[in-house]
Amino acid sequence: MKPLFTLKDVSLYYGESQVLKNISLTIDKGKVTSIIGPSGAGKSTILRTLNRMNDRIPGFQLSGEVFFDDENLYNNGTKVHLLRQNVGMVFQKPCIFPKSIYDNVLFGVRHLYSRRKHEFSQIVEETLKAVSLWDEVKDKLNQSALELSQGQQQRLSIARALAVEPRVLLMDEPTSSLDPTSTCAIEELVGRLSGNLTIVIVTHKLDQAKKIADDVVFICEGKLIEHGRSENIFSNPSQQQTKDYLKWHLCKC
């Protein structure tokens, strides 16, 4: 199967600081790909490269090519707003607007996606059901989303991203600040979404990557060290640097 994303010899700079170093990588359609590595390795930078979230960072420069299907994302003709409709993103901390739960779900729909108003209620219900939030909030859709728990807010952030029917969901450590129950709910959600949606998730939790990922990418100091099936990476990595990182992480835990 043809990869959904292809990175060819990608290097990325913020001013004189090089963050990514000659990264070549493919990401398959319909799979969960987890990016692991130590802090400051460039994991989140790779994620933001896939929907051009780096563009407005001062000093940003990129060399190499990043393809989404057959489109080079860094061509001048790329329509970034359409790219971000197709490639949604969920951040480490829930990104909630000071609006109602109902309006949070529909924010992207109203700005990016042409749907008729009579469809809005159905979109809200179906999307909140997809993230297992409907039963918890169906009687308070007009209340402020800021009143929700942090775990509920994160699921609402995912619902807002899903409402515009993206092909890809990028997730940057989405459970790092959540309690174990909320973390489990997000992991189960990723499992349900996989197959129909391509998911790329950055995580520091190796047990989480092992649990939910089909493929794993190990990044260190801006370099791609190893990329392969999750079971192979965790049971028999081919690179000594990967072995050392996994051993260090297990000892730390």
Coordinates of C-alpha atoms in Angstrom, one line a residue:
M1 CA 0.0 0.0 0.0
K2 CA 1.3 3.5 -0.9
P3 CA 2.3 5.5 2.2
L4 CA 0.0 8.4 3.1
F5 CA 3.0 10.6 4.2
T6 CA 6.5 10.5 2.8
L7 CA 9.3 12.6 4.2
K8 CA 12.4 12.7 2.0
D9 CA 15.7 14.0 3.5
V10 CA 13.9 16.6 5.7
S11 CA 16.0 19.0 7.8
L12 CA 14.4 21.7 9.8
Y13 CA 15.8 24.8 11.4
Y14 CA 14.7 27.5 13.8
G15 CA 17.2 30.2 13.0
E16 CA 20.6 28.6 13.4
S17 CA 19.4 25.7 15.5
Q18 CA 18.9 22.5 13.5
V19 CA 16.0 20.5 15.0
L20 CA 15.6 17.7 12.4
K21 CA 18.5 16.1 10.6
N22 CA 17.9 14.4 7.2
I23 CA 14.8 12.6 8.2
S24 CA 13.4 10.1 5.6
L25 CA 10.2 8.4 6.7
T26 CA 7.0 6.9 5.5
I27 CA 3.7 6.8 7.4
D28 CA 1.1 4.3 6.3
K29 CA -2.6 5.0 5.8
G30 CA -5.1 3.6 8.4
K31 CA -2.4 2.8 11.0
V32 CA -1.5 4.2 14.4
T33 CA 2.1 5.4 14.3
S34 CA 3.8 6.3 17.5
I35 CA 6.8 8.6 17.7
I36 CA 9.0 8.0 20.7
G37 CA 12.3 9.4 22.0
P38 CA 13.9 11.5 24.7
S39 CA 12.8 15.1 25.4
G40 CA 14.0 17.5 22.9
A41 CA 14.6 14.8 20.3
G42 CA 12.3 16.5 17.6
K43 CA 9.2 14.3 18.0
S44 CA 6.7 17.2 18.2
T45 CA 8.5 19.0 15.4
I46 CA 8.0 16.1 13.1
L47 CA 4.3 16.0 14.0
R48 CA 3.9 19.7 13.3
T49 CA 5.7 19.3 10.0
L50 CA 2.8 17.1 8.8
N51 CA 0.3 19.9 8.8
R52 CA 2.6 23.0 8.6
M53 CA 2.1 24.1 12.2
N54 CA 5.8 25.2 12.2
D55 CA 5.3 27.9 9.6
R56 CA 4.8 30.8 11.9
I57 CA 7.7 30.0 14.3
P58 CA 10.4 32.6 14.0
G59 CA 13.4 31.5 12.0
F60 CA 11.6 28.4 10.6
Q61 CA 13.3 26.8 7.6
L62 CA 12.8 23.4 6.0
S63 CA 14.8 21.6 3.3
G64 CA 13.8 18.3 1.7
E65 CA 10.3 17.2 0.8
V66 CA 7.1 16.3 2.7
F67 CA 4.4 14.5 0.7
F68 CA 0.8 14.0 1.7
D69 CA -0.4 11.5 -1.0
D70 CA 1.2 13.0 -4.1
E71 CA 1.1 16.6 -2.9
N72 CA 4.3 18.3 -1.7
L73 CA 3.1 20.1 1.3
Y74 CA 5.7 22.8 1.1
N75 CA 5.0 23.9 -2.4
N76 CA 3.8 27.5 -2.6
G77 CA 0.4 26.4 -4.0
T78 CA -0.5 24.3 -0.9
K79 CA -3.8 25.5 0.6
V80 CA -2.9 25.3 4.3
H81 CA -6.4 25.6 5.6
L82 CA -7.5 22.6 3.5
L83 CA -4.5 20.7 4.7
R84 CA -5.4 21.3 8.3
Q85 CA -9.0 20.2 7.6
N86 CA -7.6 16.9 6.4
V87 CA -4.8 16.6 9.0
G88 CA -6.2 17.6 12.4
M89 CA -4.2 18.0 15.6
V90 CA -4.8 17.4 19.3
F91 CA -2.3 19.1 21.7
Q92 CA -0.8 18.1 25.0
K93 CA -3.2 20.3 26.9
P94 CA -6.8 20.4 25.9
C95 CA -7.5 23.3 23.6
I96 CA -10.9 24.5 24.6
F97 CA -12.6 27.7 23.5
P98 CA -14.6 29.8 26.0
K99 CA -17.8 28.7 24.4
S100 CA -20.5 26.1 24.9
I101 CA -19.8 22.4 24.5
Y102 CA -22.0 22.5 21.4
D103 CA -20.1 25.5 19.8
N104 CA -16.7 23.9 20.6
V105 CA -17.6 20.8 18.6
L106 CA -18.8 22.9 15.6
F107 CA -16.0 25.4 15.6
G108 CA -14.1 23.9 12.7
V109 CA -17.3 22.9 10.9
R110 CA -18.4 26.5 10.8
H111 CA -15.0 27.8 9.7
L112 CA -13.6 25.1 7.4
Y113 CA -16.4 22.8 6.3
S114 CA -19.5 23.6 4.3
R115 CA -22.5 22.0 6.1
R116 CA -26.0 23.2 6.5
K117 CA -27.2 24.4 9.9
H118 CA -29.9 21.8 10.2
E119 CA -27.1 19.2 10.2
F120 CA -25.3 20.7 13.2
S121 CA -27.2 18.9 15.9
Q122 CA -26.6 15.5 14.3
I123 CA -22.9 16.3 13.8
V124 CA -22.6 17.2 17.5
E125 CA -24.3 14.1 18.7
E126 CA -22.5 11.7 16.3
T127 CA -19.1 13.2 17.1
L128 CA -19.6 13.2 20.9
K129 CA -20.7 9.6 20.7
A130 CA -17.5 8.7 18.7
V131 CA -15.4 10.0 21.6
S132 CA -17.7 8.4 24.3
L133 CA -18.7 11.8 25.7
W134 CA -22.3 12.1 24.6
D135 CA -23.9 10.4 27.6
E136 CA -21.9 12.6 29.9
V137 CA -22.8 15.9 28.4
K138 CA -26.0 15.5 26.3
D139 CA -28.1 17.4 28.9
K140 CA -25.7 20.3 29.2
L141 CA -24.6 21.1 25.6
N142 CA -25.2 24.8 26.1
Q143 CA -23.0 25.0 29.2
S144 CA -19.4 26.3 29.0
A145 CA -16.9 23.7 27.9
L146 CA -14.5 25.1 30.5
E147 CA -16.6 23.5 33.2
L148 CA -15.7 20.0 32.0
S149 CA -13.0 17.9 33.7
Q150 CA -9.6 17.9 32.0
G151 CA -10.2 14.4 30.6
Q152 CA -13.5 15.4 29.2
Q153 CA -12.0 18.5 27.7
Q154 CA -9.4 16.4 25.9
R155 CA -12.1 14.2 24.5
L156 CA -14.0 17.3 23.4
S157 CA -10.8 18.6 21.6
I158 CA -10.7 15.3 19.8
A159 CA -14.4 15.6 18.9
R160 CA -13.8 19.0 17.4
A161 CA -11.0 17.7 15.3
L162 CA -13.1 14.8 14.1
A163 CA -16.2 16.9 13.3
V164 CA -14.6 18.2 10.1
E165 CA -14.0 14.6 8.9
P166 CA -10.2 14.6 8.7
R167 CA -8.2 11.8 7.1
V168 CA -5.4 12.1 9.7
L169 CA -5.3 12.9 13.4
L170 CA -2.0 14.1 14.9
M171 CA -1.8 13.8 18.7
D172 CA 1.0 15.4 20.7
E173 CA 1.2 13.7 24.1
P174 CA -2.6 13.8 24.5
T175 CA -2.6 11.9 27.8
S176 CA 0.5 13.4 29.5
S177 CA -1.6 15.5 32.0
L178 CA -4.5 13.1 32.5
D179 CA -5.4 10.7 35.3
P180 CA -5.3 7.0 34.6
T181 CA -9.0 6.7 33.9
S182 CA -9.0 9.5 31.3
T183 CA -5.8 8.1 29.8
C184 CA -7.4 4.7 29.4
A185 CA -10.4 6.3 27.7
I186 CA -8.2 8.1 25.2
E187 CA -6.2 5.0 24.4
E188 CA -9.4 3.0 23.9
L189 CA -10.7 5.8 21.6
V190 CA -7.5 5.6 19.5
G191 CA -8.1 1.9 19.1
R192 CA -11.6 2.5 17.9
L193 CA -10.6 5.2 15.4
S194 CA -7.7 3.3 13.9
G195 CA -8.3 1.7 10.6
N196 CA -10.7 4.3 9.5
L197 CA -8.3 7.1 10.4
T198 CA -4.6 7.5 10.2
I199 CA -3.2 8.5 13.6
V200 CA 0.3 9.8 14.5
I201 CA 0.9 10.1 18.2
V202 CA 3.8 11.4 20.1
T203 CA 4.2 9.9 23.5
H204 CA 6.8 9.5 26.3
K205 CA 4.9 6.5 27.7
L206 CA 6.5 3.4 26.1
D207 CA 3.8 1.2 27.5
Q208 CA 1.2 3.3 25.7
A209 CA 3.1 3.1 22.4
K210 CA 3.4 -0.6 22.8
K211 CA -0.3 -0.9 23.6
I212 CA -1.8 1.2 20.8
A213 CA 0.7 1.6 18.0
D214 CA 1.0 -0.5 14.8
D215 CA 4.3 1.2 13.9
V216 CA 6.9 3.0 16.0
V217 CA 9.4 5.7 15.1
F218 CA 12.3 6.3 17.4
I219 CA 13.9 9.7 17.2
C220 CA 17.0 11.0 19.0
E221 CA 18.8 14.3 18.7
G222 CA 16.8 15.2 15.6
K223 CA 17.8 11.9 13.8
L224 CA 15.6 9.0 12.8
I225 CA 17.2 6.0 14.6
E226 CA 14.7 3.2 13.9
H227 CA 11.3 2.7 12.3
G228 CA 9.3 -0.5 12.2
R229 CA 6.5 -2.6 13.5
S230 CA 5.7 -2.0 17.2
E231 CA 6.3 -5.6 18.2
N232 CA 9.7 -5.7 16.5
I233 CA 10.8 -2.4 18.0
F234 CA 10.0 -3.4 21.5
S235 CA 11.0 -7.1 21.4
N236 CA 14.0 -7.0 19.1
P237 CA 15.2 -3.6 18.0
S238 CA 17.9 -3.6 15.3
Q239 CA 19.8 -0.5 16.5
Q240 CA 21.9 -0.4 19.6
Q241 CA 20.8 3.1 20.3
T242 CA 17.2 1.9 20.4
K243 CA 18.1 -0.9 22.7
D244 CA 19.9 1.5 25.1
Y245 CA 16.9 3.9 25.1
L246 CA 14.4 1.1 25.9
K247 CA 16.6 -0.3 28.6
W248 CA 17.2 3.1 30.1
H249 CA 13.5 3.8 30.1
L250 CA 12.6 0.5 31.7
C251 CA 15.2 1.1 34.4
K252 CA 13.9 4.6 35.1
C253 CA 10.3 3.2 35.4

